[in-house]
mmCIF file of the C-alpha atoms, coordinates in Angstrom:
data_MODEL
# 
_entry.id   MODEL 
# 
loop_
_atom_site.group_PDB 
_atom_site.id 
_atom_site.type_symbol 
_atom_site.label_atom_id 
_atom_site.label_alt_id 
_atom_site.label_comp_id 
_atom_site.label_asym_id 
_atom_site.label_entity_id 
_atom_site.label_seq_id 
_atom_site.pdbx_PDB_ins_code 
_atom_site.Cartn_x 
_atom_site.Cartn_y 
_atom_site.Cartn_z 
_atom_site.occupancy 
_atom_site.B_iso_or_equiv 
_atom_site.pdbx_formal_charge 
_atom_site.auth_seq_id 
_atom_site.auth_comp_id 
_atom_site.auth_asym_id 
_atom_site.auth_atom_id 
_atom_site.pdbx_PDB_model_num 
ATOM 1   C CA . MET A 1 1   ? 67.212 -67.663 -5.264 1.00 0.00 ? 1   MET A CA 1 
ATOM 2   C CA . ARG A 1 2   ? 67.533 -69.174 -1.765 1.00 0.00 ? 2   ARG A CA 1 
ATOM 3   C CA . MET A 1 3   ? 66.124 -67.285 1.191  1.00 0.00 ? 3   MET A CA 1 
ATOM 4   C CA . ASP A 1 4   ? 68.418 -67.161 4.231  1.00 0.00 ? 4   ASP A CA 1 
ATOM 5   C CA . GLU A 1 5   ? 66.917 -68.463 7.424  1.00 0.00 ? 5   GLU A CA 1 
ATOM 6   C CA . PHE A 1 6   ? 67.438 -67.045 10.890 1.00 0.00 ? 6   PHE A CA 1 
ATOM 7   C CA . ILE A 1 7   ? 67.546 -69.304 13.925 1.00 0.00 ? 7   ILE A CA 1 
ATOM 8   C CA . VAL A 1 8   ? 65.342 -67.924 16.684 1.00 0.00 ? 8   VAL A CA 1 
ATOM 9   C CA . THR A 1 9   ? 67.257 -68.481 19.929 1.00 0.00 ? 9   THR A CA 1 
ATOM 10  C CA . GLY A 1 10  ? 64.783 -66.807 22.250 1.00 0.00 ? 10  GLY A CA 1 
ATOM 11  C CA . ILE A 1 11  ? 61.538 -64.876 22.420 1.00 0.00 ? 11  ILE A CA 1 
ATOM 12  C CA . GLU A 1 12  ? 60.950 -61.969 24.779 1.00 0.00 ? 12  GLU A CA 1 
ATOM 13  C CA . ILE A 1 13  ? 57.513 -60.481 25.414 1.00 0.00 ? 13  ILE A CA 1 
ATOM 14  C CA . ASP A 1 14  ? 57.237 -56.795 26.278 1.00 0.00 ? 14  ASP A CA 1 
ATOM 15  C CA . LEU A 1 15  ? 53.679 -56.365 27.531 1.00 0.00 ? 15  LEU A CA 1 
ATOM 16  C CA . ARG A 1 16  ? 54.143 -52.640 28.154 1.00 0.00 ? 16  ARG A CA 1 
ATOM 17  C CA . MET A 1 17  ? 55.112 -52.002 24.521 1.00 0.00 ? 17  MET A CA 1 
ATOM 18  C CA . ASN A 1 18  ? 52.887 -54.881 23.273 1.00 0.00 ? 18  ASN A CA 1 
ATOM 19  C CA . VAL A 1 19  ? 55.694 -56.360 21.144 1.00 0.00 ? 19  VAL A CA 1 
ATOM 20  C CA . LEU A 1 20  ? 57.629 -59.592 20.749 1.00 0.00 ? 20  LEU A CA 1 
ATOM 21  C CA . ARG A 1 21  ? 61.402 -59.609 20.373 1.00 0.00 ? 21  ARG A CA 1 
ATOM 22  C CA . LEU A 1 22  ? 62.774 -62.569 18.421 1.00 0.00 ? 22  LEU A CA 1 
ATOM 23  C CA . ASN A 1 23  ? 66.453 -63.028 19.258 1.00 0.00 ? 23  ASN A CA 1 
ATOM 24  C CA . VAL A 1 24  ? 68.315 -64.304 16.191 1.00 0.00 ? 24  VAL A CA 1 
ATOM 25  C CA . GLY A 1 25  ? 71.898 -63.414 17.084 1.00 0.00 ? 25  GLY A CA 1 
ATOM 26  C CA . ALA A 1 26  ? 74.163 -62.877 20.065 1.00 0.00 ? 26  ALA A CA 1 
ATOM 27  C CA . MET A 1 27  ? 72.921 -59.812 21.923 1.00 0.00 ? 27  MET A CA 1 
ATOM 28  C CA . LEU A 1 28  ? 75.504 -57.227 22.820 1.00 0.00 ? 28  LEU A CA 1 
ATOM 29  C CA . ASP A 1 29  ? 75.693 -55.933 26.381 1.00 0.00 ? 29  ASP A CA 1 
ATOM 30  C CA . ASP A 1 30  ? 76.807 -52.492 25.236 1.00 0.00 ? 30  ASP A CA 1 
ATOM 31  C CA . LEU A 1 31  ? 73.840 -50.740 23.628 1.00 0.00 ? 31  LEU A CA 1 
ATOM 32  C CA . GLU A 1 32  ? 76.208 -48.245 21.986 1.00 0.00 ? 32  GLU A CA 1 
ATOM 33  C CA . HIS A 1 33  ? 77.119 -51.025 19.559 1.00 0.00 ? 33  HIS A CA 1 
ATOM 34  C CA . VAL A 1 34  ? 73.588 -51.650 18.287 1.00 0.00 ? 34  VAL A CA 1 
ATOM 35  C CA . VAL A 1 35  ? 71.360 -49.693 15.956 1.00 0.00 ? 35  VAL A CA 1 
ATOM 36  C CA . GLU A 1 36  ? 67.608 -50.006 15.425 1.00 0.00 ? 36  GLU A CA 1 
ATOM 37  C CA . THR A 1 37  ? 66.145 -49.740 11.941 1.00 0.00 ? 37  THR A CA 1 
ATOM 38  C CA . GLY A 1 38  ? 62.526 -49.926 10.893 1.00 0.00 ? 38  GLY A CA 1 
ATOM 39  C CA . CYS A 1 39  ? 61.593 -52.094 7.945  1.00 0.00 ? 39  CYS A CA 1 
ATOM 40  C CA . SER A 1 40  ? 58.614 -53.750 6.369  1.00 0.00 ? 40  SER A CA 1 
ATOM 41  C CA . GLY A 1 41  ? 58.124 -57.461 6.900  1.00 0.00 ? 41  GLY A CA 1 
ATOM 42  C CA . SER A 1 42  ? 55.461 -60.104 6.772  1.00 0.00 ? 42  SER A CA 1 
ATOM 43  C CA . VAL A 1 43  ? 54.257 -62.198 9.689  1.00 0.00 ? 43  VAL A CA 1 
ATOM 44  C CA . ASP A 1 44  ? 52.884 -65.686 9.118  1.00 0.00 ? 44  ASP A CA 1 
ATOM 45  C CA . ILE A 1 45  ? 50.089 -66.492 11.562 1.00 0.00 ? 45  ILE A CA 1 
ATOM 46  C CA . GLY A 1 46  ? 48.521 -69.907 12.074 1.00 0.00 ? 46  GLY A CA 1 
ATOM 47  C CA . ALA A 1 47  ? 45.289 -71.015 13.714 1.00 0.00 ? 47  ALA A CA 1 
ATOM 48  C CA . GLY A 1 48  ? 44.631 -69.499 17.114 1.00 0.00 ? 48  GLY A CA 1 
ATOM 49  C CA . GLY A 1 49  ? 47.044 -66.621 16.498 1.00 0.00 ? 49  GLY A CA 1 
ATOM 50  C CA . ARG A 1 50  ? 50.107 -68.888 16.523 1.00 0.00 ? 50  ARG A CA 1 
ATOM 51  C CA . LEU A 1 51  ? 53.230 -67.076 15.239 1.00 0.00 ? 51  LEU A CA 1 
ATOM 52  C CA . LEU A 1 52  ? 54.710 -69.262 12.512 1.00 0.00 ? 52  LEU A CA 1 
ATOM 53  C CA . GLY A 1 53  ? 57.448 -66.926 11.331 1.00 0.00 ? 53  GLY A CA 1 
ATOM 54  C CA . VAL A 1 54  ? 58.578 -63.521 10.133 1.00 0.00 ? 54  VAL A CA 1 
ATOM 55  C CA . ASP A 1 55  ? 59.697 -62.781 6.563  1.00 0.00 ? 55  ASP A CA 1 
ATOM 56  C CA . LEU A 1 56  ? 62.067 -59.843 6.057  1.00 0.00 ? 56  LEU A CA 1 
ATOM 57  C CA . GLY A 1 57  ? 62.414 -60.239 2.293  1.00 0.00 ? 57  GLY A CA 1 
ATOM 58  C CA . GLU A 1 58  ? 65.698 -62.093 1.819  1.00 0.00 ? 58  GLU A CA 1 
ATOM 59  C CA . SER A 1 59  ? 65.628 -63.660 5.302  1.00 0.00 ? 59  SER A CA 1 
ATOM 60  C CA . TYR A 1 60  ? 63.038 -65.683 7.180  1.00 0.00 ? 60  TYR A CA 1 
ATOM 61  C CA . ALA A 1 61  ? 62.777 -66.337 10.929 1.00 0.00 ? 61  ALA A CA 1 
ATOM 62  C CA . PRO A 1 62  ? 60.704 -69.491 11.539 1.00 0.00 ? 62  PRO A CA 1 
ATOM 63  C CA . VAL A 1 63  ? 59.225 -69.504 15.050 1.00 0.00 ? 63  VAL A CA 1 
ATOM 64  C CA . MET A 1 64  ? 57.038 -72.618 15.288 1.00 0.00 ? 64  MET A CA 1 
ATOM 65  C CA . PRO A 1 65  ? 55.172 -75.003 13.002 1.00 0.00 ? 65  PRO A CA 1 
ATOM 66  C CA . PRO A 1 66  ? 51.398 -74.841 12.633 1.00 0.00 ? 66  PRO A CA 1 
ATOM 67  C CA . GLU A 1 67  ? 49.340 -77.206 14.731 1.00 0.00 ? 67  GLU A CA 1 
ATOM 68  C CA . PRO A 1 68  ? 48.774 -80.435 12.775 1.00 0.00 ? 68  PRO A CA 1 
ATOM 69  C CA . GLY A 1 69  ? 45.690 -80.239 10.588 1.00 0.00 ? 69  GLY A CA 1 
ATOM 70  C CA . THR A 1 70  ? 45.522 -76.425 10.629 1.00 0.00 ? 70  THR A CA 1 
ATOM 71  C CA . GLU A 1 71  ? 48.024 -75.655 7.864  1.00 0.00 ? 71  GLU A CA 1 
ATOM 72  C CA . ALA A 1 72  ? 45.262 -74.340 5.538  1.00 0.00 ? 72  ALA A CA 1 
ATOM 73  C CA . MET A 1 73  ? 44.302 -71.701 8.132  1.00 0.00 ? 73  MET A CA 1 
ATOM 74  C CA . ALA A 1 74  ? 47.683 -69.917 7.951  1.00 0.00 ? 74  ALA A CA 1 
ATOM 75  C CA . ARG A 1 75  ? 47.690 -66.337 6.730  1.00 0.00 ? 75  ARG A CA 1 
ATOM 76  C CA . SER A 1 76  ? 50.208 -63.537 6.289  1.00 0.00 ? 76  SER A CA 1 
ATOM 77  C CA . ALA A 1 77  ? 50.074 -59.838 7.101  1.00 0.00 ? 77  ALA A CA 1 
ATOM 78  C CA . VAL A 1 78  ? 52.436 -57.004 6.221  1.00 0.00 ? 78  VAL A CA 1 
ATOM 79  C CA . VAL A 1 79  ? 53.851 -55.365 9.332  1.00 0.00 ? 79  VAL A CA 1 
ATOM 80  C CA . GLU A 1 80  ? 56.413 -52.729 10.256 1.00 0.00 ? 80  GLU A CA 1 
ATOM 81  C CA . VAL A 1 81  ? 59.143 -54.336 12.351 1.00 0.00 ? 81  VAL A CA 1 
ATOM 82  C CA . THR A 1 82  ? 62.272 -53.071 14.060 1.00 0.00 ? 82  THR A CA 1 
ATOM 83  C CA . ALA A 1 83  ? 65.537 -54.824 13.267 1.00 0.00 ? 83  ALA A CA 1 
ATOM 84  C CA . ILE A 1 84  ? 68.168 -54.481 15.982 1.00 0.00 ? 84  ILE A CA 1 
ATOM 85  C CA . ARG A 1 85  ? 71.579 -54.737 14.338 1.00 0.00 ? 85  ARG A CA 1 
ATOM 86  C CA . ASP A 1 86  ? 75.210 -54.849 15.334 1.00 0.00 ? 86  ASP A CA 1 
ATOM 87  C CA . ARG A 1 87  ? 76.448 -51.369 14.408 1.00 0.00 ? 87  ARG A CA 1 
ATOM 88  C CA . ALA A 1 88  ? 79.766 -52.644 12.968 1.00 0.00 ? 88  ALA A CA 1 
ATOM 89  C CA . SER A 1 89  ? 78.711 -55.753 11.041 1.00 0.00 ? 89  SER A CA 1 
ATOM 90  C CA . ARG A 1 90  ? 75.061 -54.736 10.346 1.00 0.00 ? 90  ARG A CA 1 
ATOM 91  C CA . GLN A 1 91  ? 74.086 -58.302 11.294 1.00 0.00 ? 91  GLN A CA 1 
ATOM 92  C CA . ILE A 1 92  ? 70.532 -58.562 12.653 1.00 0.00 ? 92  ILE A CA 1 
ATOM 93  C CA . LEU A 1 93  ? 70.558 -59.522 16.335 1.00 0.00 ? 93  LEU A CA 1 
ATOM 94  C CA . SER A 1 94  ? 66.830 -59.404 16.994 1.00 0.00 ? 94  SER A CA 1 
ATOM 95  C CA . ILE A 1 95  ? 63.528 -58.579 15.325 1.00 0.00 ? 95  ILE A CA 1 
ATOM 96  C CA . VAL A 1 96  ? 60.849 -56.660 17.223 1.00 0.00 ? 96  VAL A CA 1 
ATOM 97  C CA . ILE A 1 97  ? 57.282 -57.131 16.004 1.00 0.00 ? 97  ILE A CA 1 
ATOM 98  C CA . PRO A 1 98  ? 53.990 -55.711 17.287 1.00 0.00 ? 98  PRO A CA 1 
ATOM 99  C CA . ARG A 1 99  ? 51.738 -58.371 18.824 1.00 0.00 ? 99  ARG A CA 1 
ATOM 100 C CA . ARG A 1 100 ? 48.760 -57.041 16.869 1.00 0.00 ? 100 ARG A CA 1 
ATOM 101 C CA . GLY A 1 101 ? 48.079 -54.906 13.855 1.00 0.00 ? 101 GLY A CA 1 
ATOM 102 C CA . GLU A 1 102 ? 45.821 -54.569 10.862 1.00 0.00 ? 102 GLU A CA 1 
ATOM 103 C CA . GLY A 1 103 ? 44.775 -58.057 9.801  1.00 0.00 ? 103 GLY A CA 1 
ATOM 104 C CA . TYR A 1 104 ? 46.564 -60.048 12.516 1.00 0.00 ? 104 TYR A CA 1 
ATOM 105 C CA . GLU A 1 105 ? 46.972 -60.723 16.224 1.00 0.00 ? 105 GLU A CA 1 
ATOM 106 C CA . ILE A 1 106 ? 49.665 -62.923 17.759 1.00 0.00 ? 106 ILE A CA 1 
ATOM 107 C CA . THR A 1 107 ? 48.236 -64.807 20.717 1.00 0.00 ? 107 THR A CA 1 
ATOM 108 C CA . TYR A 1 108 ? 50.880 -67.535 20.957 1.00 0.00 ? 108 TYR A CA 1 
ATOM 109 C CA . PRO A 1 109 ? 53.666 -67.476 22.150 1.00 0.00 ? 109 PRO A CA 1 
ATOM 110 C CA . SER A 1 110 ? 52.689 -64.193 23.774 1.00 0.00 ? 110 SER A CA 1 
ATOM 111 C CA . GLY A 1 111 ? 50.757 -65.703 26.671 1.00 0.00 ? 111 GLY A CA 1 
ATOM 112 C CA . ASN A 1 112 ? 47.155 -65.087 25.592 1.00 0.00 ? 112 ASN A CA 1 
ATOM 113 C CA . GLN A 1 113 ? 46.327 -68.541 24.288 1.00 0.00 ? 113 GLN A CA 1 
# 
């Protein structure tokens, strides 16, 4: 079984909410046409809190590769994420993930590194 891969087209940092938003589709200007759903995912974190990617089960959103020579330091943590979807097509437009949680903290690309 092949896992589908998202293409991350942008990353937004919301310091007030302490989350990252990974844009993986064309955002809609009209918020009436989007729906937010919570789901369980897995974040892959590299050395220094570098966000490597987010796994949503059948789909993966790679963010950045690990720094050379640090591949063995990568770890994963289960996290509750919010998927923002197009109401009509149900296509995921963005993935919102907390910058820290039990067993992980994202320090790059969130500006702390």
